[in-house]
Coordinates of C-alpha atoms in Angstrom, one line a residue:
X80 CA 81.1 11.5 64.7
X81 CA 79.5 9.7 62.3
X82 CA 77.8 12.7 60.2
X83 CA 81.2 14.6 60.7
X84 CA 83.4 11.8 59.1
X85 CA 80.8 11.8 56.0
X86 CA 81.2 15.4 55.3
X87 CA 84.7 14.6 55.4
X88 CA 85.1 12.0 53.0
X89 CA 82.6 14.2 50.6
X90 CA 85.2 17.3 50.8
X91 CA 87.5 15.4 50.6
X92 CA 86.9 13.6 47.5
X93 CA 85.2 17.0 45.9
X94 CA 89.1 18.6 46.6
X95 CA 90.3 15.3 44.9
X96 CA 88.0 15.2 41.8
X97 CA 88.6 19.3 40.9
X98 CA 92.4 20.1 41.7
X99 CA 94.0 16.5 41.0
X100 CA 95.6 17.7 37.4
X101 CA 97.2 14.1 36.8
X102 CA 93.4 12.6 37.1
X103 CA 91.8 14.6 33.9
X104 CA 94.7 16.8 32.2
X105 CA 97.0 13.7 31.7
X106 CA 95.3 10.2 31.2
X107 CA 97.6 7.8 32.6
X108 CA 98.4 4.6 30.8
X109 CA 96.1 2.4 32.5
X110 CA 93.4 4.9 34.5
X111 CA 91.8 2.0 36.4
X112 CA 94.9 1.4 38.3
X113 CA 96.0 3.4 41.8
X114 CA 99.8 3.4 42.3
X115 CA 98.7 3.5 46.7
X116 CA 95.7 0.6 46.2
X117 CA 95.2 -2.6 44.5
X118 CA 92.1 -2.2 42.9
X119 CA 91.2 -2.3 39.4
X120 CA 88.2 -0.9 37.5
X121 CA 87.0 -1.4 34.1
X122 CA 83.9 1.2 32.6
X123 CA 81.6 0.2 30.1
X124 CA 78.4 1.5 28.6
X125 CA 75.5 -0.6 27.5
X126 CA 74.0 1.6 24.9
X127 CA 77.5 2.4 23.4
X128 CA 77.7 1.5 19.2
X129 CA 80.7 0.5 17.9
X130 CA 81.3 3.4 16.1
X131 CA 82.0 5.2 19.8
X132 CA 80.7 6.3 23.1
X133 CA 77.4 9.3 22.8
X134 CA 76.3 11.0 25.4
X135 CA 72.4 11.9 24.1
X136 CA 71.1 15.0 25.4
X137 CA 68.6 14.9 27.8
X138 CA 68.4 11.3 27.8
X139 CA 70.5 9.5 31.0
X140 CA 73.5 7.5 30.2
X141 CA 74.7 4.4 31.9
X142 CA 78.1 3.3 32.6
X143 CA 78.8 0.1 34.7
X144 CA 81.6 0.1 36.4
X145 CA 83.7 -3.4 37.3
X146 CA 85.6 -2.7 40.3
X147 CA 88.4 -5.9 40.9
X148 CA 89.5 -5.9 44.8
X149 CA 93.1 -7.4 44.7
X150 CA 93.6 -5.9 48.2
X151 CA 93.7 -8.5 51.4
X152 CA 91.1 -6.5 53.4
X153 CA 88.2 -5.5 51.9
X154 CA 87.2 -2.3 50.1
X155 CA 84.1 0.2 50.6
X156 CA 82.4 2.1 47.9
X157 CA 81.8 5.7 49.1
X158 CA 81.3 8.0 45.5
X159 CA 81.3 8.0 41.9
X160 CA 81.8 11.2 39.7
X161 CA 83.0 12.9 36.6
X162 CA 83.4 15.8 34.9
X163 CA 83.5 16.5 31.2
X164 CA 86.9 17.9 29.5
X165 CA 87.6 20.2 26.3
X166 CA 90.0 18.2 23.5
X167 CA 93.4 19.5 23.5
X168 CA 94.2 18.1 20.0
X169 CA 90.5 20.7 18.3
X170 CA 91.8 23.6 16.8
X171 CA 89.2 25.5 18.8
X172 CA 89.9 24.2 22.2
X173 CA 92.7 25.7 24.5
X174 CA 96.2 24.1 24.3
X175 CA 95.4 22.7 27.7
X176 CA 92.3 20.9 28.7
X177 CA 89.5 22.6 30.1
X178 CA 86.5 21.5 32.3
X179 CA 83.1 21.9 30.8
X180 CA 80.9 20.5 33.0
X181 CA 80.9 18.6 36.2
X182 CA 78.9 15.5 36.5
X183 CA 76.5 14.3 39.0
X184 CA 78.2 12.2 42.3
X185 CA 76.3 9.2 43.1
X186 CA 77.2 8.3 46.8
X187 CA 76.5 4.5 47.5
X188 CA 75.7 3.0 50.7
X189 CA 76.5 -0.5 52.0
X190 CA 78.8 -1.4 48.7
X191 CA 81.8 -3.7 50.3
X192 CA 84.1 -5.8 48.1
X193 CA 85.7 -8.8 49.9
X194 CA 89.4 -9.3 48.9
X195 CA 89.7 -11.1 46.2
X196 CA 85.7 -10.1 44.7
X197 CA 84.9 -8.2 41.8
X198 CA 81.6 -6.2 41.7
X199 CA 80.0 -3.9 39.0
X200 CA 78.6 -0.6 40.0
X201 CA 76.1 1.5 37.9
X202 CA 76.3 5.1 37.8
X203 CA 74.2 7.5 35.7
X204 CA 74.3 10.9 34.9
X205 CA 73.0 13.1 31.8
X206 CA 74.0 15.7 29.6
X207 CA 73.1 19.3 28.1
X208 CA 75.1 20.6 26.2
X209 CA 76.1 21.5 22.4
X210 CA 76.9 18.3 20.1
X211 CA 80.8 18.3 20.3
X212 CA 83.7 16.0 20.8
X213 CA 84.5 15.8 24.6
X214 CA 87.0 14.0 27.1
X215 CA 84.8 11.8 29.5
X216 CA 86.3 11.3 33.0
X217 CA 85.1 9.3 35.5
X218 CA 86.5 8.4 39.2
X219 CA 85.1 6.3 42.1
X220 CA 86.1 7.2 45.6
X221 CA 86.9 4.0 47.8
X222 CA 88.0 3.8 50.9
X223 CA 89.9 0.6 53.3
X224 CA 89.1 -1.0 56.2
X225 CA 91.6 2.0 58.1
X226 CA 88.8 5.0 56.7
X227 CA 91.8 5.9 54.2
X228 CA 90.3 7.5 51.2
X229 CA 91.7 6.7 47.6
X230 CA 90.5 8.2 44.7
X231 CA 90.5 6.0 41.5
X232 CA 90.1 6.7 38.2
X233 CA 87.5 4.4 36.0
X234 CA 87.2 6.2 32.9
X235 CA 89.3 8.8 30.7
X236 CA 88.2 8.9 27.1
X237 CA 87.0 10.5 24.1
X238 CA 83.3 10.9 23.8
X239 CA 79.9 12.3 21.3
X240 CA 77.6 14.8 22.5
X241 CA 74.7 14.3 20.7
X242 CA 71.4 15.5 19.9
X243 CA 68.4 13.2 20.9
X244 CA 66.7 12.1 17.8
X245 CA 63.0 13.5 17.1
X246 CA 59.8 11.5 15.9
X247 CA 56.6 12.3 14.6
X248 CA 54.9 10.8 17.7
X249 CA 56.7 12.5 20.5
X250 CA 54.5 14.5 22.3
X251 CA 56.0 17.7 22.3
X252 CA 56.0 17.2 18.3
X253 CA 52.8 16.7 18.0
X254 CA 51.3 19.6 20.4
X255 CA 53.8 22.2 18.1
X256 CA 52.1 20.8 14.6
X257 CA 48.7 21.3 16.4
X258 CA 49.9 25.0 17.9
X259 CA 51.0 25.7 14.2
X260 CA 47.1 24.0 12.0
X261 CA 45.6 26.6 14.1
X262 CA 47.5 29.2 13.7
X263 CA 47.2 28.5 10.5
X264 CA 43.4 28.3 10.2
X265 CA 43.1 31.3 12.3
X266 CA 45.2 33.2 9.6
X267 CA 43.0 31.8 6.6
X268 CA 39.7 32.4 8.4
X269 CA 40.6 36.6 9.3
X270 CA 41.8 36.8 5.7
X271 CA 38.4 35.6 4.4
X272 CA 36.5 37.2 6.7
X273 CA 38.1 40.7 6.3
X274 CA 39.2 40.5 2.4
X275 CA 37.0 37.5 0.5
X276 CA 33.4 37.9 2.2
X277 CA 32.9 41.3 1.0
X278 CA 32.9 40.6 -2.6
X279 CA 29.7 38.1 -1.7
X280 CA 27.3 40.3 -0.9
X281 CA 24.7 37.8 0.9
X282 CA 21.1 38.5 0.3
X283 CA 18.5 40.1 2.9
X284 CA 16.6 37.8 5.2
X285 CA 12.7 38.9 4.7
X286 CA 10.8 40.1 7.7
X287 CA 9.0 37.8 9.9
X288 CA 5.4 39.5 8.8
X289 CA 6.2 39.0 5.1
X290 CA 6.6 35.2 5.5
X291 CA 3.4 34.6 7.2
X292 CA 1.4 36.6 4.9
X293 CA 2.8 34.3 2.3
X294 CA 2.8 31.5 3.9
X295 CA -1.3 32.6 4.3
X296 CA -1.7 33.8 1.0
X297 CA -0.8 30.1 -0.3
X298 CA -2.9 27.9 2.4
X299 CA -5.8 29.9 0.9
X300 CA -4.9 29.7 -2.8
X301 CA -4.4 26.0 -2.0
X302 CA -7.8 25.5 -0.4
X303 CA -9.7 27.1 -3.3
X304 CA -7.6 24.8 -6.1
X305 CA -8.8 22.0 -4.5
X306 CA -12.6 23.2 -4.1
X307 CA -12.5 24.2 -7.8
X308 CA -11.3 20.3 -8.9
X309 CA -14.9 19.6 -9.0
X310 CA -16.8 22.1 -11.3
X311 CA -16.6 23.0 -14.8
X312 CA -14.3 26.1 -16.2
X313 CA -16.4 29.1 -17.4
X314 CA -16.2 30.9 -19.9
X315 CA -14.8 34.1 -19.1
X316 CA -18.0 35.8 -20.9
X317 CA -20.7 34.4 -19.0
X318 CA -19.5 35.9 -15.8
X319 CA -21.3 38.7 -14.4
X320 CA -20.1 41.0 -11.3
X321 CA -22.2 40.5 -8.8
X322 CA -21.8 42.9 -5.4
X323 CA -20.8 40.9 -2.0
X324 CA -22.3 41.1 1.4
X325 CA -18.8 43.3 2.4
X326 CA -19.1 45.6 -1.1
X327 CA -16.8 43.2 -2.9
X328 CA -17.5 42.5 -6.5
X329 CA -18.4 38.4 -6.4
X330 CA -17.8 36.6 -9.4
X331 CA -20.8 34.5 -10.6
X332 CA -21.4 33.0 -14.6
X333 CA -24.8 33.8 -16.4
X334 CA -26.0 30.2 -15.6
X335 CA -26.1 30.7 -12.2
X336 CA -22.7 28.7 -11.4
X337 CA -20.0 30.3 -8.7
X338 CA -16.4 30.9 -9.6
X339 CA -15.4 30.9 -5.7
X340 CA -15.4 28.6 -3.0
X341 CA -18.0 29.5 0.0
X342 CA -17.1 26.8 2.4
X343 CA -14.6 29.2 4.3
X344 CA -17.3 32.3 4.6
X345 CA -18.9 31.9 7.8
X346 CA -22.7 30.9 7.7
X347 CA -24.0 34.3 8.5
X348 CA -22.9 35.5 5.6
X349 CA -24.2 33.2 3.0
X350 CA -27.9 33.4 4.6
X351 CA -30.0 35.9 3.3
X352 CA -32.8 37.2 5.2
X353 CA -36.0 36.2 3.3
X354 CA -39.3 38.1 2.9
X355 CA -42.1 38.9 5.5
X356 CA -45.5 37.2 5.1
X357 CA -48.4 39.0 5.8
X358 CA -51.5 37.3 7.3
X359 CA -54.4 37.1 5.0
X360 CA -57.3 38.8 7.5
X361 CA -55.2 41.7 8.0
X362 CA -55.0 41.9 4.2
X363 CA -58.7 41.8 4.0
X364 CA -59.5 43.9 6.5
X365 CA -56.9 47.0 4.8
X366 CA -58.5 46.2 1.8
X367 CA -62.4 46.4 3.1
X368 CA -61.8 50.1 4.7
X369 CA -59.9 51.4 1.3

C-alpha cells in the first residue's frame, strides 16, 4: 500500500506540473499562495547578483525555498520541480508560452512542518541550454495530514541563461593549448624535415678503417717528435741513403748520426750478425800444406 500510494502522489503531481496552464502560462499575483491551502513559500537564490537571476550552464544552481505553514495541522514535503518557459513578450518566441525544458524533481523524505513553523528547503537542478532570456517556474508538491495532495507554486520569474566563464587554468583549457603546441611542432618539424633539410647537404661520416689508420698514423708521428727533441737537425746534405734490413731506404747523415728513431724496431732487427773467427792452428795448418 505503501509503494502504491507513492507512485500515486508522483503521477499525480507529474499530471499537475505539465497540464496545470494557470501554474506556468499565467503567473498569478502572488505564486507562493494556494487558494485550497494555507501555506506560503518564498524562493531565493544565493548566487543571484543584483543585476538578476543566471542560470550558468553546466554549473548547478540553488534555490532555497521558505515554505510558511499557516495551516492548523501540519504539512509534509513530498516534491519539488520546475520547468523552464519561452518569453511571450521576445519577438521570436510564440504568442503563447512554450516549455523548453523540464527540470529535475527532488523528492524529500521526512520534511514535516508543524502549524504555525516555517522551514527552508534546498532544491538544485542545472542547465544546458543556449544563453537566452527564460521564464523560471518552480512548484513544490505538499500534502496534509488527510494524504490530500496540493500543488504550490514557489517561483515564476524571468531568468539568464548563461555561459559558464572560462580560465586559463581550467583543465580542459589547458589539455586543448597542449593538443594544439604539438600540433603545431609536428607541423614545423615535417616542413623542415621535407622542404628546409635538403638545402643542407650534411657531410659524409668517414669509414671506421680510415679513422684508425689516422688515428695510427699520428700516435707514430707523435712518438718520433718526441724521440727527435734530443738530437741535433741535419743538414739535409750530409744525409746519405742507406738500404734497411726490409729493402727500405734508411736515412743516415755523413757523420754517422740517425734521422729516425729505433726504439720501436724490435731487437732482431737492429743486431747484425757479426763475423766468424777462425782458430789460429787450423790457419797454420792450411797454410803448412799450401
Amino acid at each position: 500500500m505503501g509503494l502504491s500510494r507513492f507512485f500515486l502522489l508522483a503521477l499525480l503531481s507529474l499530471r499537475t506540473l505539465a497540464e496545470d496552464p494557470l501554474l506556468f502560462e499565467q503567473p498569478p499575483e502572488s505564486p507562493s499562495q494556494s487558494p485550497a491551502l494555507s501555506v506560503q513559500i518564498s524562493t531565493s537564490f544565493p548566487s543571484s547578483e543584483i543585476f538578476g537571476i543566471k542560470l550558468v550552464n553546466a554549473v548547478p544552481t540553488l534555490a532555497v525555498l521558505s515554505i510558511t505553514n499557516d495551516e492548523p495541522s501540519p504539512i509534509n514535503v513530498v516534491f519539488i520541480g520546475g520547468s523552464l518557459w519561452t518569453l511571450p513578450d521576445t519577438p521570436s518566441s510564440p504568442p503563447t508560452p512554450q516549455i523548453v525544458r523540464n527540470l529535475t524533481t527532488t523528492r524529500y523524505k521526512d520534511i514535516t512542518i508543524p502549524a504555525g513553523e516555517k522551514e527552508s528547503v534546498e532544491y538544485r537542478f542545472a542547465t544546458e541550454l543556449q544563453p537566452q532570456d527564460l521564464l523560471l517556474n518552480l512548484a513544490a508538491v505538499v500534502t496534509d495530514e488527510k494524504g490530500e495532495t496540493y500543488t504550490i507554486a514557489a517561483f515564476n520569474e524571468t531568468v539568464a541563461v548563461v555561459e559558464r566563464d572560462t580560465s586559463i587554468f581550467d583543465p580542459q583549457i589547458i589539455f586543448l593549448y597542449l593538443f594544439l603546441l604539438a600540433l603545431f611542432a609536428g607541423t614545423i618539424y615535417f616542413i623542415y624535415s621535407t622542404w628546409i633539410a635538403t638545402l643542407f647537404p650534411q657531410t659524409k661520416k668517414r669509414s671506421s678503417s680510415s679513422s684508425s689508420s689516422t688515428a695510427a698514423g699520428g700516435k707514430d708521428a707523435s712518438r718520433a717528435r718526441a724521440s727527435t727533441k734530443g738530437n741535433r737537425k741535419v743538414d739535409p746534405g750530409e744525409q746519405v741513403g742507406v738500404a734497411g734490413t726490409d729493402g727500405a731506404p734508411a736515412v743516415v747523415s755523413a757523420s754517422g748520426a740517425k734521422a729516425y728513431d729505433e726504439s720501436w724496431i724490435p731487437e732482431g732487427h737492429l743486431q747484425r750478425p757479426g763475423a766468424k773467427r777462425v782458430k789460429s792452428g787450423a790457419a797454420g795448418a792450411g797454410r803448412k800444406r799450401g
